Short mmCIF file of C-alpha atoms in Angstrom, two decimals:
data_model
loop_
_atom_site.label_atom_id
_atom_site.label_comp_id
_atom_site.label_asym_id
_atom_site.label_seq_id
_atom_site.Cartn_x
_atom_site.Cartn_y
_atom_site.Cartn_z
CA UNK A 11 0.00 0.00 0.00
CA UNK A 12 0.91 3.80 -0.40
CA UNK A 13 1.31 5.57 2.73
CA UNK A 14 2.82 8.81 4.24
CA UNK A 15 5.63 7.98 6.72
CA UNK A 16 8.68 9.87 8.79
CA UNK A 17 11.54 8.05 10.48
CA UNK A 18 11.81 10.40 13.60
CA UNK A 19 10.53 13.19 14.95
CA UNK A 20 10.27 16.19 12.69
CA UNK A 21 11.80 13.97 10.27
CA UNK A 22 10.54 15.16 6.41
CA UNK A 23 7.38 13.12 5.95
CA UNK A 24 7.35 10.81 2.92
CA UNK A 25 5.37 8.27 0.19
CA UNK A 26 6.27 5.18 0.38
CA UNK A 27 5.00 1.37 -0.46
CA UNK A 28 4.47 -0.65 3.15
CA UNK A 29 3.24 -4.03 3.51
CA UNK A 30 -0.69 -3.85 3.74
CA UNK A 31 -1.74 -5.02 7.08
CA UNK A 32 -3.33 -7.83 8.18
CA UNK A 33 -6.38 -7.82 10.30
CA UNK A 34 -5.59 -8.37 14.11
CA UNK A 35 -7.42 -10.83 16.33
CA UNK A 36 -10.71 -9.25 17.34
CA UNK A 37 -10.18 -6.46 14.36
CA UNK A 38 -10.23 -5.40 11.32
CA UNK A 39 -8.47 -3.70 8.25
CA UNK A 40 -10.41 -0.95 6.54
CA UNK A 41 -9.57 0.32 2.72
CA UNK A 42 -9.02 4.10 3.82
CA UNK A 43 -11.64 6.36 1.03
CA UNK A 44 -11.19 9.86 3.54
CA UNK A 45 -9.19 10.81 6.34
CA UNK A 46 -8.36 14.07 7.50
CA UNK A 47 -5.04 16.13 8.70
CA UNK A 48 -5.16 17.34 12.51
CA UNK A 49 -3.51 19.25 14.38
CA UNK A 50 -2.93 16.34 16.71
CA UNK A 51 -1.11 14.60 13.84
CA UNK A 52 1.24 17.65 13.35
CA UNK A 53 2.31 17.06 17.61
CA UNK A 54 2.76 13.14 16.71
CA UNK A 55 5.04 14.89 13.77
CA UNK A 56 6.71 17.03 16.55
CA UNK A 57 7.73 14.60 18.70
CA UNK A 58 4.93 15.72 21.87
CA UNK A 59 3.47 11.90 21.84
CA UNK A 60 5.15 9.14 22.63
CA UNK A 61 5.04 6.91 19.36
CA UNK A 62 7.38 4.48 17.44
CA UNK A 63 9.08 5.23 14.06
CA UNK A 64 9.03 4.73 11.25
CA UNK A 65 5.37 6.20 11.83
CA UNK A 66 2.46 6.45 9.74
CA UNK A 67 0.07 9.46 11.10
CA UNK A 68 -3.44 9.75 10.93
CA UNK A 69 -6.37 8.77 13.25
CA UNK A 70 -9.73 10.35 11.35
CA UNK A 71 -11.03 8.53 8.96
CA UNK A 72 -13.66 6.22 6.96
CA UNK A 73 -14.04 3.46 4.93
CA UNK A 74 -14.72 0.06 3.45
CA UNK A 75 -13.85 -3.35 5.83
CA UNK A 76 -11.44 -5.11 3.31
CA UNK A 77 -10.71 -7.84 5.73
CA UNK A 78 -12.02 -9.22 8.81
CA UNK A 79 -9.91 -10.88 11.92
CA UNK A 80 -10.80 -13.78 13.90
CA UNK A 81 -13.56 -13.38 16.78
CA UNK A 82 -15.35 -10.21 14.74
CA UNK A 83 -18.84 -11.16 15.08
CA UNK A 84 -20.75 -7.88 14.22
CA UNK A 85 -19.32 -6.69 11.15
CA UNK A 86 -18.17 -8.22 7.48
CA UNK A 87 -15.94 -7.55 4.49
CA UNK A 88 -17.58 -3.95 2.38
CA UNK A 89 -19.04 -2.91 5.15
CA UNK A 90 -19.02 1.05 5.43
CA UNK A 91 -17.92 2.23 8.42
CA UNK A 92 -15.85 5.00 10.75
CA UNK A 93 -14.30 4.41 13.89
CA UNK A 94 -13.84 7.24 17.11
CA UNK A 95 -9.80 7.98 17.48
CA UNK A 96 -9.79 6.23 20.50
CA UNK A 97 -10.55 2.97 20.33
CA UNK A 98 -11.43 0.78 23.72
CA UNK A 99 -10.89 -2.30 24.68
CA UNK A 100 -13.96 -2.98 25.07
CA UNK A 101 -13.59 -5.26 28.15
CA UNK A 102 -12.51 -2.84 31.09
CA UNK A 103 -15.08 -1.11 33.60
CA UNK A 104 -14.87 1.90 31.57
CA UNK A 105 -15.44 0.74 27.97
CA UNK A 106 -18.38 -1.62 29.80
CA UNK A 107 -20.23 1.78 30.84
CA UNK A 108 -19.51 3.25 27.17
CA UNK A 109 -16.83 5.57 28.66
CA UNK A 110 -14.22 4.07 25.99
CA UNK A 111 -12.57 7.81 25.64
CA UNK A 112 -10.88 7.14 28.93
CA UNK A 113 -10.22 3.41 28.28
CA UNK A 114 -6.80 2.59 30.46
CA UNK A 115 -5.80 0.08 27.46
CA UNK A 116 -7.24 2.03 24.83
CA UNK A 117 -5.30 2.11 21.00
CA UNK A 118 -5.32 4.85 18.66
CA UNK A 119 -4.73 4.64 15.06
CA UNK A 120 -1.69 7.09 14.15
CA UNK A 121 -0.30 7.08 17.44
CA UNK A 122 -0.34 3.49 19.43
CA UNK A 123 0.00 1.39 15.77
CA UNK A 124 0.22 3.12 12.29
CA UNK A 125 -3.01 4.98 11.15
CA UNK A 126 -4.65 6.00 8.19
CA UNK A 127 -2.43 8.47 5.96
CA UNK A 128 -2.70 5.38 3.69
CA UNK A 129 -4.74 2.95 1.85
CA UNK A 130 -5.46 0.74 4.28
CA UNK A 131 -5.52 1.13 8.32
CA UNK A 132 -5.67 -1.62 10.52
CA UNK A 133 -8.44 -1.33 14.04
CA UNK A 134 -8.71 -3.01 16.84
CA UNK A 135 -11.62 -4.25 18.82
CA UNK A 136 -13.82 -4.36 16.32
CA UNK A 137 -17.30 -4.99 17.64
CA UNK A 138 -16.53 -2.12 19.91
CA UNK A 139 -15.26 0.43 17.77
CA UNK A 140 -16.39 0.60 14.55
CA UNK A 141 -19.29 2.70 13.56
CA UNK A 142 -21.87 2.13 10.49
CA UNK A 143 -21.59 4.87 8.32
CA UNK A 144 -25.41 5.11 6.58
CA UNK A 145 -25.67 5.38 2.86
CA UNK A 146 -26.79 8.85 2.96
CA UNK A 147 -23.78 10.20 4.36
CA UNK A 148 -20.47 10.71 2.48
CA UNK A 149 -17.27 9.09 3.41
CA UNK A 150 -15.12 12.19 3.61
CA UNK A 151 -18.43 13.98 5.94
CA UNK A 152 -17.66 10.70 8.12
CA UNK A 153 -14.37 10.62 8.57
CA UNK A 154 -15.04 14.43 9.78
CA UNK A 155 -16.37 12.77 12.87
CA UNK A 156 -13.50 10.86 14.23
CA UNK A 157 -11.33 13.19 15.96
CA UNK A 158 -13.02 17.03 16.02
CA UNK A 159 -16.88 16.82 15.44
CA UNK A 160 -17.33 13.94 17.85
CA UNK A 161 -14.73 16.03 20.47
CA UNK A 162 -16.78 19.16 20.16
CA UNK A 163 -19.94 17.80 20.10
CA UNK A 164 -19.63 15.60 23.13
CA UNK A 165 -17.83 18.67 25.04
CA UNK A 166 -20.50 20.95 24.57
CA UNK A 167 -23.14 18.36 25.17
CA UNK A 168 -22.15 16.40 27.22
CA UNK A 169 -19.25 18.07 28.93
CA UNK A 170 -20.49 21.36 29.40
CA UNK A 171 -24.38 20.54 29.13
CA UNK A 172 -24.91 23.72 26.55
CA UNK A 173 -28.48 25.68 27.58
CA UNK A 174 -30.69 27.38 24.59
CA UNK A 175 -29.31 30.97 25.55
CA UNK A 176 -26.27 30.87 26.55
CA UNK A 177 -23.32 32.05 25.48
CA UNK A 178 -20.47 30.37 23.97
CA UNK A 179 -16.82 31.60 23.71
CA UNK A 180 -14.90 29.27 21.21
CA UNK A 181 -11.03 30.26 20.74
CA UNK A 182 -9.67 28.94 17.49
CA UNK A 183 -11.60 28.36 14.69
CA UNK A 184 -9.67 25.57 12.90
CA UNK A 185 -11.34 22.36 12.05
CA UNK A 186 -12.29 21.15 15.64
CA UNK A 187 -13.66 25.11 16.68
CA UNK A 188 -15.68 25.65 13.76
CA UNK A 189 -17.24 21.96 14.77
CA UNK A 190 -17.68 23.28 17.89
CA UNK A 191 -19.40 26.54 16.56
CA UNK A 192 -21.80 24.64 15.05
CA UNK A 193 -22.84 22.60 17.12
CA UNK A 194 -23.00 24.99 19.56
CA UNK A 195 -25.59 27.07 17.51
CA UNK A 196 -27.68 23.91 16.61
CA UNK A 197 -27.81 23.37 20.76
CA UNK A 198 -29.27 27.02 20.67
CA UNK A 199 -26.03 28.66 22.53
CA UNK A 200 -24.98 32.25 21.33
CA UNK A 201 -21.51 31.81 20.08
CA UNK A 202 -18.48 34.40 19.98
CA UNK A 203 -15.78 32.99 17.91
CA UNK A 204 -11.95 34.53 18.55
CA UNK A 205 -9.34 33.74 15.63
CA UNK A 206 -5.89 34.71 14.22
CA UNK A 207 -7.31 34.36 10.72
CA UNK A 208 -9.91 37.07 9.43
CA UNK A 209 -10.89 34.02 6.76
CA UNK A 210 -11.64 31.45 9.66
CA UNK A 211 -13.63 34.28 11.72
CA UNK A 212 -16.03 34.51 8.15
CA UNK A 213 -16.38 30.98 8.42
CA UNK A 214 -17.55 30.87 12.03
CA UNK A 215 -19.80 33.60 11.17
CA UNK A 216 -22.02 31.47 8.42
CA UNK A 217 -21.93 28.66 10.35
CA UNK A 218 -23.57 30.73 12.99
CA UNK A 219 -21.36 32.61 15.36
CA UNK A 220 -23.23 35.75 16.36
CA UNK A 221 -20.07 38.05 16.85
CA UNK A 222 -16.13 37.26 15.74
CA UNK A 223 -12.82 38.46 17.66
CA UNK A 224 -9.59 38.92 15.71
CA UNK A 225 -7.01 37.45 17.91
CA UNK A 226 -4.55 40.40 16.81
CA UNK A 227 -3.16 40.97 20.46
CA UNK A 228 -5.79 42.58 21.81
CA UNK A 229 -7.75 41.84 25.39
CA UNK A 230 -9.28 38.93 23.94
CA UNK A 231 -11.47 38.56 27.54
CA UNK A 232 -11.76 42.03 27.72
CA UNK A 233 -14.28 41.96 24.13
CA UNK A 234 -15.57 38.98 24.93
CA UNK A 235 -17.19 40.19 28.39
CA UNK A 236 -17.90 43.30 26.43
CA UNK A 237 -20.15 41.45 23.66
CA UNK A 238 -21.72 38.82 26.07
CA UNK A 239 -22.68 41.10 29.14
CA UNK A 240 -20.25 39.76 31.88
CA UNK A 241 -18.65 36.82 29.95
CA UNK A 242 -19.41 33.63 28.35
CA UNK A 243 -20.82 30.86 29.95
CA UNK A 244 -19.07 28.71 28.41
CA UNK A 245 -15.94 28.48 26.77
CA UNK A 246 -13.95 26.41 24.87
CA UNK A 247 -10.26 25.90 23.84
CA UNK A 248 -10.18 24.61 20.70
CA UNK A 249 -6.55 25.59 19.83
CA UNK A 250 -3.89 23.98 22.96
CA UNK A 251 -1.70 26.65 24.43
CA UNK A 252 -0.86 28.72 27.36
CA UNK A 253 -2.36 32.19 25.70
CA UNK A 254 -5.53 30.63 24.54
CA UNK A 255 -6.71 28.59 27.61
CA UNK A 256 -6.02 31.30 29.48
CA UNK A 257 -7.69 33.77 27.19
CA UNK A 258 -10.99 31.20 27.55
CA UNK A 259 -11.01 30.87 31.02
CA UNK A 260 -10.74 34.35 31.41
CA UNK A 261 -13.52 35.03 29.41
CA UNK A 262 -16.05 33.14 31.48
CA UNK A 263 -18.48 34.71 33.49
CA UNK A 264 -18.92 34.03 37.50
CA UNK A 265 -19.68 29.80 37.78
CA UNK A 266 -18.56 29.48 34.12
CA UNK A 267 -17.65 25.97 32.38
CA UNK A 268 -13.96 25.49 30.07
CA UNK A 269 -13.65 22.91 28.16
CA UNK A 270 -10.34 22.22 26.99
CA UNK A 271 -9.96 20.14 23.49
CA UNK A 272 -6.75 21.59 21.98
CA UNK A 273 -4.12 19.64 23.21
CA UNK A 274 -1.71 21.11 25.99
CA UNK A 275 1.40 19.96 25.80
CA UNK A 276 4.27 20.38 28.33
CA UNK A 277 6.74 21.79 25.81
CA UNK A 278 8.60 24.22 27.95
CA UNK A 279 7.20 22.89 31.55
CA UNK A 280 3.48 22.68 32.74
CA UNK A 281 0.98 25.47 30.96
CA UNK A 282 0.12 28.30 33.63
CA UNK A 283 -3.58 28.18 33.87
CA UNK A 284 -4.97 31.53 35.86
CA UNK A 285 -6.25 29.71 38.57
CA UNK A 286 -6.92 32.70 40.94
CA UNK A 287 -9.59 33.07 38.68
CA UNK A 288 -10.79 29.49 38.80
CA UNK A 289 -10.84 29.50 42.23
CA UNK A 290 -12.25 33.07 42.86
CA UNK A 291 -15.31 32.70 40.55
CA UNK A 292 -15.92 29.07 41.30
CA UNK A 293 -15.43 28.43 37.56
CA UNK A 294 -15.37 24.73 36.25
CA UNK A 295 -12.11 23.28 33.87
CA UNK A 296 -13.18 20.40 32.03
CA UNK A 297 -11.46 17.98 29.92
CA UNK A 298 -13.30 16.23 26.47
CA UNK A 299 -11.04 13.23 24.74
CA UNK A 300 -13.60 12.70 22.18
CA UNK A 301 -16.07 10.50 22.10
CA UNK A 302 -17.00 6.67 22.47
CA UNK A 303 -18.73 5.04 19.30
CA UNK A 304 -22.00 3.96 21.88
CA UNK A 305 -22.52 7.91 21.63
CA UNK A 306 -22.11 7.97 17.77
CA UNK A 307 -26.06 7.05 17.15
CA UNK A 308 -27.49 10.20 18.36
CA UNK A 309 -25.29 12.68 16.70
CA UNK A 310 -25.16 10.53 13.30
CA UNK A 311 -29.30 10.76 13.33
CA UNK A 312 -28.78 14.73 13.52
CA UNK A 313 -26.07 14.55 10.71
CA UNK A 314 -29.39 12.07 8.57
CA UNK A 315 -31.69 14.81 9.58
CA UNK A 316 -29.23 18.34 8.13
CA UNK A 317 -29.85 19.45 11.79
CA UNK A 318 -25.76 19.45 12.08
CA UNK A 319 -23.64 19.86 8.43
CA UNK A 320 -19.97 18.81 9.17
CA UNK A 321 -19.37 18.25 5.40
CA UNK A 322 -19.46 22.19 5.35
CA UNK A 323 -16.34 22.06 7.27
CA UNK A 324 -14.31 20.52 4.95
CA UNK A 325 -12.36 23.32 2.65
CA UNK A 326 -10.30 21.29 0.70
CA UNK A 327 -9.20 17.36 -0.19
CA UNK A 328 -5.67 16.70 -0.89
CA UNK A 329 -3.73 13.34 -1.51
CA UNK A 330 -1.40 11.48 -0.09
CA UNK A 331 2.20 13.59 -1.33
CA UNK A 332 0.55 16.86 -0.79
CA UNK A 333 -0.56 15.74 2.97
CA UNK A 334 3.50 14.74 3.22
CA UNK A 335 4.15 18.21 2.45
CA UNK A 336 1.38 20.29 4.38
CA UNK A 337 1.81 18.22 7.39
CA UNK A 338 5.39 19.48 9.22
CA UNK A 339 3.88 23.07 9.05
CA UNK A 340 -0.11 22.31 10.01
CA UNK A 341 0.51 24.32 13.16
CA UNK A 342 0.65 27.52 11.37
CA UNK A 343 -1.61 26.24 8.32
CA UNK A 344 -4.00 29.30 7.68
CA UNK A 345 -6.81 26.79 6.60
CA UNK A 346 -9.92 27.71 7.53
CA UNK A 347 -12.18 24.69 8.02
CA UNK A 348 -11.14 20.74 7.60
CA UNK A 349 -8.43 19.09 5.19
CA UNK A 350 -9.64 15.59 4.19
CA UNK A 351 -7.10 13.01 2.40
CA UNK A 352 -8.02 10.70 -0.43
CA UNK A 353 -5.45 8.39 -0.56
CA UNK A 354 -6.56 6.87 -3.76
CA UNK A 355 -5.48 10.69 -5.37
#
């Protein structure tokens, strides 16, 4: 099979033939038709997860089964389907009450085993994993879901328990904030989105944002409290660094919820998190590690329905040699929305 792989970290990212896999006890291999380029793949890239090389990235994506490993007893060769990032064990007290996000033992494609910058992908566990993609929705909409929809849609509704009327404070508007706009309009929230990039702020305004903040060095939580009357009450940190947790935290309102979904890495020691404020206002800091496939029914029935759109997230599809050369500079990628991969390109 084709496949992008690097030797080391920040090594230059490259095509190459690999040996297909072969389906692992309890699994499956899937024949990759869409997977998209994260941020979180760029920190595998970096060298922020702890990973073996040679690597293959990639953990969001969707597909066809092409083969089928011993003990799989719900699901058969052609067989459309996605998978969450995290993949449980499916055995273990939390993957038994459908909490397979946290799963102790838990694999993820493109970082525990090679992932899905490639034709084919092999997944564990299959009967608990895998996810039936219905006819009516795309492949490339699908593989949307894996890793940033299904994040920001459990975080806001089931991390943060989103109320008609409130207000929302989403900082970044890449692929996983723009979900998280969204879905945060569709829950009836009021949603201020904050940006770098003027083009990602006019994308988070169609998809509903009812006021946009150019992160230009301004007092980001200064215009947000000015906009919302006294600050969000809820916000959400959809990028992963010191400046813009703190700049969502600080935006909340007295008894406020953060949700934190960009990863936070300890690159140059432990993020500083303004916890005076945490502790002052009584606020609430909440984690969201996306979402267990038990939970996939409810928001795949409002994808059927065109209550929630995540194929208008997707701003461009690439192949395989062009996602070898975007990937090493993703962090600063001015994209505004989600880049899907067809490998067969």
């Amino acid at each position: 099979m084709r496949a992008v792989i690097f030797d080391d970290v920040r090594a230059r990212p490259e095509v190459r033939e690999l040996t297909t896999p072969e389906a692992p006890a309890g699994g499956v291999v899937v024949k990759v038709e869409a997977t998209g380029m994260c941020r979180s793949d760029w920190h595998a890239w970096a060298g922020h997860d702890d990973i073996a090389f040679p690597h293959v990235p990639g953990h969001e994506l969707a597909g066809v089964i092409a083969a089928v490993g011993e003990g799989v007893q719900r699901w058969k060769t052609g067989d459309r389907v996605t998978v969450p990032f995290v993949c449980g064990c499916g055995k273990c007290e939390w993957c038994l009450a459908g909490e397979a996000q946290v799963c102790p033992e838990q694999q993820q494609p493109g970082f525990t085993h090679w992932g899905s910058f490639a034709e084919f992908v092999a997944l564990h566990a299959a009967d608990s994993n895998l996810v039936a993609i219905p006819d009516s929705v795309e492949f490339t909409t699908a593989a949307s879901l894996g890793c940033r929809f299904a994040t920001a849609y459990r975080a806001l509704a089931a991390r943060a328990k989103v109320k008609s009327g409130e207000w929302v404070t989403v900082v970044g508007a890449g692929g996983v904030g723009l979900s998280a706009v969204m879905i945060a309009k569709a829950l009836g929230a009021r949603v201020v989105a904050v940006d770098r990039n003027p083009q990602a702020l006019a994308v988070a305004a169609r998809l509903g944002a009812e006021h946009t903040v150019l992160a230009d060095g301004s007092d980001i939580p200064e215009a947000v409290n000015r906009l919302t009357s006294g600050g969000s009450h809820v916000a959400i940190d959809a990028v992963g660094s010191e400046q813009t947790c703190a700049d969502a935290i600080l935006s909340l309102r007295r008894r406020g919820r953060h949700v934190q979904i960009g990863l936070l890495p300890s690159i140059n020691g432990h993020p500083r998190v303004p916890m005076d404020r945490v502790i002052g206002w009584e606020l609430d800091l909440l984690g969201s590690h996306g979402m267990a496939a038990v939970d996939y029914p409810g928001m795949m029935a409002l994808i059927e329905q065109g209550l929630l759109q995540p194929q208008l997230l997707i701003e461009r599809t690439i192949g395989l040699k062009e996602a070898a050369v975007l990937l090493p500079s993703f962090d600063t990628a001015t994209v505004a929305g989600m880049t899907m991969i067809d490998p067969a390109r």
